[in-house]
């Protein structure tokens, strides 16, 4: 693979060097499997990104958490890479329909994810799919139970606009130096404006450290330290402002937080579908 365009950090870290070497090696253990996943097609992520996820998964000694799986392309790569070590793997994906997706249509992401993982022979104990949104109280409670005694050594995030929300909510469980993969780090396009703004701010503060940037806009790096209480408070205030200014992703979060005193039940299928329909319309209208 040609690495000149996609791969850049000013000073290459150990993780960055490992990713670069993995991508340059056509006999890499993940190469064949990733090619099969891309050919199905089953993933929205690039071959480079999936191969790097395979590498990080097979070198991870702790639990692996994935947020935003669609029909399980990256999930399959993580499970394939951890066949020997059998790490605890938790996938958080809210079940939604996307029947008009041009390459990978689905009536229910979570059902198709399970079917895909089974058909690839990768279903195993120690892989848990939590069918909800990453900020829901029952999802975080279930994740806490699944993780008991373990920390997250690799977070693969490919969800909505709110990477700050999930890094803050997951901070208590992230191992020091945890490897982090964040898709949509592409300034100037819809929801990724927020992703790149937050990732840049976390890097500037020294919370995140970059290692590589691969097609199609996926950021790879490590957690250097958890956010402080003051940083979390400042972010929570910003969420209120973003919600008040009409940012639908943060409105969804703050609306949900208002339900918390009542111990909210899971969002309904209708709520999920209607949110994603309005988010798409909102993104087409102005995007942030
Ligand atoms: C871009 S797709 C993921 C693609 C996948 N990583 C792959 O390999 O093809 C984003 C997915 O994230 C899910 N999602 C978005 N926000 C979420 C959230 N906060 N919690 C859980 N899932 C979420 C959506 O339902 C969607 O299926």
Short mmCIF file of C-alpha atoms and ligand atoms in Angstrom, two decimals:
data_model
loop_
_atom_site.label_atom_id
_atom_site.label_comp_id
_atom_site.label_asym_id
_atom_site.label_seq_id
_atom_site.Cartn_x
_atom_site.Cartn_y
_atom_site.Cartn_z
CA UNK A 1 0.00 0.00 0.00
CA UNK A 2 1.15 3.57 -0.71
CA UNK A 3 1.41 5.37 2.64
CA UNK A 4 2.61 8.80 1.64
CA UNK A 5 -0.75 10.56 1.39
CA UNK A 6 -2.85 9.04 4.17
CA UNK A 7 -0.29 8.68 6.91
CA UNK A 8 1.01 11.62 8.78
CA UNK A 9 2.00 12.65 12.27
CA UNK A 10 4.95 14.96 12.73
CA UNK A 11 6.82 12.65 15.10
CA UNK A 12 5.96 9.01 14.53
CA UNK A 13 5.02 7.13 17.71
CA UNK A 14 5.49 3.41 18.39
CA UNK A 15 1.83 2.85 17.54
CA UNK A 16 2.18 4.91 14.36
CA UNK A 17 5.24 2.93 13.31
CA UNK A 18 3.43 -0.37 13.93
CA UNK A 19 0.48 0.79 11.80
CA UNK A 20 2.78 1.97 9.01
CA UNK A 21 4.66 -1.36 8.98
CA UNK A 22 1.40 -3.33 9.04
CA UNK A 23 0.03 -1.44 6.02
CA UNK A 24 3.27 -1.87 4.11
CA UNK A 25 3.20 -5.65 4.61
CA UNK A 26 0.93 -7.43 2.13
CA UNK A 27 1.37 -10.66 4.14
CA UNK A 28 -0.02 -8.98 7.25
CA UNK A 29 -2.32 -11.44 9.12
CA UNK A 30 -5.31 -9.10 8.72
CA UNK A 31 -4.91 -8.39 5.00
CA UNK A 32 -6.87 -11.32 3.55
CA UNK A 33 -9.75 -11.08 6.00
CA UNK A 34 -10.09 -7.32 5.52
CA UNK A 35 -10.16 -7.77 1.74
CA UNK A 36 -13.04 -10.25 2.17
CA UNK A 37 -14.98 -7.84 4.42
CA UNK A 38 -14.48 -4.99 1.96
CA UNK A 39 -15.62 -7.22 -0.92
CA UNK A 40 -18.90 -8.37 0.70
CA UNK A 41 -19.36 -5.28 1.14
CA UNK A 42 -19.90 -5.10 4.88
CA UNK A 43 -18.03 -2.04 6.16
CA UNK A 44 -18.06 1.68 5.53
CA UNK A 45 -14.43 1.91 6.64
CA UNK A 46 -11.44 1.81 4.28
CA UNK A 47 -9.15 -1.20 3.90
CA UNK A 48 -6.31 0.76 5.53
CA UNK A 49 -8.43 1.61 8.56
CA UNK A 50 -9.74 -1.95 8.92
CA UNK A 51 -6.23 -3.39 8.66
CA UNK A 52 -5.01 -1.01 11.34
CA UNK A 53 -7.99 -1.98 13.53
CA UNK A 54 -7.04 -5.64 13.02
CA UNK A 55 -3.48 -4.86 14.13
CA UNK A 56 -4.54 -2.91 17.23
CA UNK A 57 -7.12 -5.57 18.18
CA UNK A 58 -4.66 -8.41 18.03
CA UNK A 59 -2.12 -6.46 20.09
CA UNK A 60 -4.65 -5.32 22.71
CA UNK A 61 -4.41 -7.07 26.09
CA UNK A 62 -7.52 -5.51 27.63
CA UNK A 63 -11.18 -5.25 26.72
CA UNK A 64 -12.20 -3.77 23.36
CA UNK A 65 -15.24 -1.51 23.02
CA UNK A 66 -16.75 -0.51 19.72
CA UNK A 67 -19.36 2.24 19.41
CA UNK A 68 -21.22 2.46 16.08
CA UNK A 69 -21.00 -0.83 14.23
CA UNK A 70 -23.68 -0.63 11.52
CA UNK A 71 -23.88 -4.24 10.20
CA UNK A 72 -20.61 -5.31 11.81
CA UNK A 73 -17.77 -4.74 9.34
CA UNK A 74 -15.27 -3.52 11.94
CA UNK A 75 -16.84 -5.87 14.51
CA UNK A 76 -15.92 -8.84 12.33
CA UNK A 77 -12.37 -7.54 11.97
CA UNK A 78 -12.03 -7.14 15.76
CA UNK A 79 -13.40 -10.65 16.38
CA UNK A 80 -11.18 -12.18 13.71
CA UNK A 81 -8.12 -10.48 15.21
CA UNK A 82 -8.93 -11.64 18.75
CA UNK A 83 -9.64 -15.29 17.97
CA UNK A 84 -6.50 -16.40 19.82
CA UNK A 85 -6.50 -13.97 22.77
CA UNK A 86 -10.30 -13.95 23.11
CA UNK A 87 -10.47 -10.45 24.62
CA UNK A 88 -13.76 -9.26 26.02
CA UNK A 89 -15.38 -7.34 23.13
CA UNK A 90 -18.42 -5.10 23.63
CA UNK A 91 -20.21 -3.64 20.61
CA UNK A 92 -22.65 -0.78 21.19
CA UNK A 93 -24.91 -0.21 18.20
CA UNK A 94 -28.36 1.25 18.18
CA UNK A 95 -30.68 -0.73 15.96
CA UNK A 96 -31.75 1.44 13.05
CA UNK A 97 -32.95 0.86 9.49
CA UNK A 98 -31.15 2.24 6.45
CA UNK A 99 -32.96 0.57 3.55
CA UNK A 100 -31.73 3.09 0.98
CA UNK A 101 -28.00 2.84 1.69
CA UNK A 102 -26.45 2.43 -1.79
CA UNK A 103 -24.00 -0.38 -0.95
CA UNK A 104 -25.09 -1.84 2.40
CA UNK A 105 -28.86 -1.47 2.86
CA UNK A 106 -30.36 -2.80 6.10
CA UNK A 107 -33.74 -3.04 7.79
CA UNK A 108 -32.12 -3.50 11.21
CA UNK A 109 -28.43 -2.95 11.83
CA UNK A 110 -28.24 -5.11 14.95
CA UNK A 111 -30.05 -8.13 13.40
CA UNK A 112 -27.81 -7.93 10.33
CA UNK A 113 -24.73 -7.55 12.52
CA UNK A 114 -25.57 -10.75 14.41
CA UNK A 115 -26.32 -12.58 11.14
CA UNK A 116 -23.05 -11.39 9.55
CA UNK A 117 -20.94 -12.39 12.55
CA UNK A 118 -22.61 -15.83 12.63
CA UNK A 119 -22.17 -16.37 8.90
CA UNK A 120 -18.45 -15.59 9.19
CA UNK A 121 -18.11 -18.16 12.01
CA UNK A 122 -17.00 -15.43 14.43
CA UNK A 123 -19.76 -15.62 17.06
CA UNK A 124 -18.17 -16.44 20.39
CA UNK A 125 -18.48 -16.12 24.14
CA UNK A 126 -17.05 -12.87 25.39
CA UNK A 127 -18.55 -10.79 22.58
CA UNK A 128 -21.53 -8.77 23.74
CA UNK A 129 -23.72 -6.58 21.57
CA UNK A 130 -25.61 -3.86 23.46
CA UNK A 131 -28.44 -2.70 21.18
CA UNK A 132 -28.77 0.91 22.25
CA UNK A 133 -27.19 4.36 22.06
CA UNK A 134 -23.91 4.93 23.88
CA UNK A 135 -25.29 7.57 26.27
CA UNK A 136 -28.35 5.65 27.49
CA UNK A 137 -28.19 4.82 31.20
CA UNK A 138 -29.10 1.15 30.68
CA UNK A 139 -26.40 0.82 27.99
CA UNK A 140 -23.72 2.26 30.28
CA UNK A 141 -24.99 0.09 33.16
CA UNK A 142 -24.81 -3.02 30.98
CA UNK A 143 -21.33 -2.04 29.78
CA UNK A 144 -20.22 -1.61 33.39
CA UNK A 145 -21.45 -5.13 34.22
CA UNK A 146 -19.76 -6.63 31.17
CA UNK A 147 -16.46 -4.92 31.99
CA UNK A 148 -16.32 -5.72 35.70
CA UNK A 149 -12.64 -6.16 36.58
CA UNK A 150 -11.42 -5.15 33.13
CA UNK A 151 -10.45 -1.90 31.48
CA UNK A 152 -10.86 -0.77 27.90
CA UNK A 153 -7.55 -1.04 26.02
CA UNK A 154 -8.99 -0.22 22.60
CA UNK A 155 -11.96 2.00 21.74
CA UNK A 156 -13.17 1.90 18.13
CA UNK A 157 -15.59 4.80 17.66
CA UNK A 158 -17.62 5.29 14.48
CA UNK A 159 -20.88 6.76 15.71
CA UNK A 160 -22.52 10.18 15.55
CA UNK A 161 -21.11 13.69 16.10
CA UNK A 162 -20.47 13.48 19.85
CA UNK A 163 -17.05 11.94 20.45
CA UNK A 164 -16.61 14.25 23.49
CA UNK A 165 -19.75 12.77 25.08
CA UNK A 166 -18.47 9.20 24.71
CA UNK A 167 -14.86 9.86 25.73
CA UNK A 168 -16.18 11.60 28.84
CA UNK A 169 -18.78 8.91 29.65
CA UNK A 170 -16.27 6.09 29.11
CA UNK A 171 -13.31 7.82 30.83
CA UNK A 172 -13.64 5.83 34.09
CA UNK A 173 -13.17 2.55 32.21
CA UNK A 174 -10.44 3.52 29.74
CA UNK A 175 -7.00 2.05 30.54
CA UNK A 176 -4.08 4.48 30.79
CA UNK A 177 -2.66 4.77 27.28
CA UNK A 178 -5.76 3.15 25.77
CA UNK A 179 -5.67 2.99 21.96
CA UNK A 180 -8.43 5.06 20.34
CA UNK A 181 -9.78 4.95 16.78
CA UNK A 182 -12.13 7.77 15.75
CA UNK A 183 -13.81 7.86 12.35
CA UNK A 184 -15.03 11.03 10.63
CA UNK A 185 -12.09 13.19 11.63
CA UNK A 186 -12.55 15.20 8.46
CA UNK A 187 -12.85 18.94 8.96
CA UNK A 188 -15.57 20.67 7.04
CA UNK A 189 -18.08 17.90 6.37
CA UNK A 190 -21.38 17.65 8.28
CA UNK A 191 -21.15 15.96 11.68
CA UNK A 192 -17.37 15.52 11.38
CA UNK A 193 -16.87 19.26 11.93
CA UNK A 194 -17.71 18.57 15.56
CA UNK A 195 -15.56 15.40 15.65
CA UNK A 196 -12.47 17.20 14.39
CA UNK A 197 -13.11 20.22 16.66
CA UNK A 198 -13.27 17.98 19.74
CA UNK A 199 -10.35 15.73 18.76
CA UNK A 200 -8.18 18.79 18.05
CA UNK A 201 -9.15 20.29 21.43
CA UNK A 202 -8.42 17.00 23.25
CA UNK A 203 -5.01 16.84 21.51
CA UNK A 204 -4.25 20.46 22.40
CA UNK A 205 -5.08 19.75 26.05
CA UNK A 206 -2.89 16.62 26.04
CA UNK A 207 -5.81 14.22 26.63
CA UNK A 208 -5.34 12.49 23.26
CA UNK A 209 -2.10 11.87 21.37
CA UNK A 210 -2.20 11.21 17.60
CA UNK A 211 -0.50 8.29 15.85
CA UNK A 212 -1.91 8.09 12.35
CA UNK A 213 -4.60 9.40 10.06
CA UNK A 214 -5.90 6.97 7.47
CA UNK A 215 -8.43 7.01 4.63
CA UNK A 216 -11.25 7.92 4.76
CA UNK A 217 -10.66 10.37 7.58
CA UNK A 218 -10.04 7.99 10.48
CA UNK A 219 -7.92 9.22 13.40
CA UNK A 220 -5.73 6.78 15.37
CA UNK A 221 -4.05 7.59 18.66
CA UNK A 222 -3.92 7.07 22.40
CA UNK A 223 -5.48 8.44 25.54
CA UNK A 224 -2.72 10.24 27.44
CA UNK A 225 -4.83 11.17 30.44
CA UNK A 226 -8.52 11.29 31.37
CA UNK A 227 -10.28 14.66 31.19
CA UNK A 228 -10.29 16.51 34.51
CA UNK A 229 -13.46 17.38 36.44
CA UNK A 230 -13.07 21.02 35.31
CA UNK A 231 -12.74 19.99 31.66
CA UNK A 232 -15.81 17.75 31.92
CA UNK A 233 -17.79 20.59 33.53
CA UNK A 234 -16.77 22.96 30.72
CA UNK A 235 -17.79 20.40 28.09
CA UNK A 236 -21.16 19.83 29.80
CA UNK A 237 -21.81 23.58 29.70
CA UNK A 238 -20.92 23.58 26.00
CA UNK A 239 -23.37 20.73 25.36
CA UNK A 240 -26.14 22.91 26.81
CA UNK A 241 -25.14 25.80 24.54
CA UNK A 242 -24.92 23.58 21.46
CA UNK A 243 -28.32 22.09 22.24
CA UNK A 244 -29.81 25.56 22.74
CA UNK A 245 -28.36 26.67 19.40
CA UNK A 246 -30.16 23.82 17.61
CA UNK A 247 -27.42 21.17 17.32
CA UNK A 248 -29.66 18.10 17.11
CA UNK A 249 -27.07 15.62 18.39
CA UNK A 250 -26.55 17.60 21.61
CA UNK A 251 -30.28 18.29 21.88
CA UNK A 252 -30.78 14.54 21.87
CA UNK A 253 -28.24 14.18 24.70
CA UNK A 254 -29.61 16.99 26.86
CA UNK A 255 -33.22 15.84 26.26
CA UNK A 256 -32.19 12.39 27.40
CA UNK A 257 -30.40 13.75 30.49
CA UNK A 258 -33.60 15.55 31.48
CA UNK A 259 -35.32 12.13 31.63
CA UNK A 260 -32.68 10.68 33.94
CA UNK A 261 -34.39 11.32 37.30
CA UNK A 262 -37.15 8.96 36.10
CA UNK A 263 -34.65 6.17 35.23
CA UNK A 264 -35.64 6.24 31.58
CA UNK A 265 -36.59 3.10 29.70
CA UNK A 266 -34.68 2.38 26.48
CA UNK A 267 -35.47 4.69 23.57
CA UNK A 268 -38.20 3.15 21.43
CA UNK A 269 -37.61 1.92 17.89
CA UNK A 270 -39.82 4.79 16.63
CA UNK A 271 -37.76 7.36 18.55
CA UNK A 272 -34.51 5.99 17.10
CA UNK A 273 -35.80 5.92 13.52
CA UNK A 274 -37.37 9.35 13.73
CA UNK A 275 -34.22 10.89 15.25
CA UNK A 276 -31.99 9.55 12.49
CA UNK A 277 -34.41 10.72 9.79
CA UNK A 278 -34.42 14.24 11.28
CA UNK A 279 -30.62 14.21 11.77
CA UNK A 280 -30.09 13.40 8.09
CA UNK A 281 -32.48 16.21 7.08
CA UNK A 282 -30.72 18.58 9.50
CA UNK A 283 -27.30 17.63 8.12
CA UNK A 284 -28.44 18.21 4.56
CA UNK A 285 -29.86 21.59 5.59
CA UNK A 286 -26.80 23.10 7.27
CA UNK A 287 -24.54 20.55 9.00
CA UNK A 288 -22.14 21.40 11.80
C1 LIG B 1 -20.86 4.85 10.09
S1 LIG B 1 -21.80 3.61 10.82
C2 LIG B 1 -20.61 2.47 11.45
C3 LIG B 1 -19.87 1.73 10.37
C4 LIG B 1 -19.07 0.55 10.86
N1 LIG B 1 -18.04 0.93 11.79
C5 LIG B 1 -18.46 -0.21 9.69
O1 LIG B 1 -17.43 -0.86 9.89
O2 LIG B 1 -19.07 -0.17 8.61
C6 LIG B 1 -22.40 4.42 12.24
C7 LIG B 1 -23.30 3.55 13.09
O3 LIG B 1 -23.31 4.12 14.39
C8 LIG B 1 -24.58 3.94 14.97
N2 LIG B 1 -24.67 4.97 16.01
C9 LIG B 1 -24.65 6.32 15.83
N3 LIG B 1 -24.62 6.94 17.00
C10 LIG B 1 -24.61 5.97 17.95
C11 LIG B 1 -24.57 5.98 19.35
N4 LIG B 1 -24.48 7.14 20.04
N5 LIG B 1 -24.57 4.81 20.02
C12 LIG B 1 -24.60 3.63 19.33
N6 LIG B 1 -24.64 3.55 18.00
C13 LIG B 1 -24.65 4.71 17.33
C14 LIG B 1 -25.56 4.08 13.83
O4 LIG B 1 -26.73 3.36 14.09
C15 LIG B 1 -24.74 3.50 12.65
O5 LIG B 1 -25.10 2.16 12.42
#
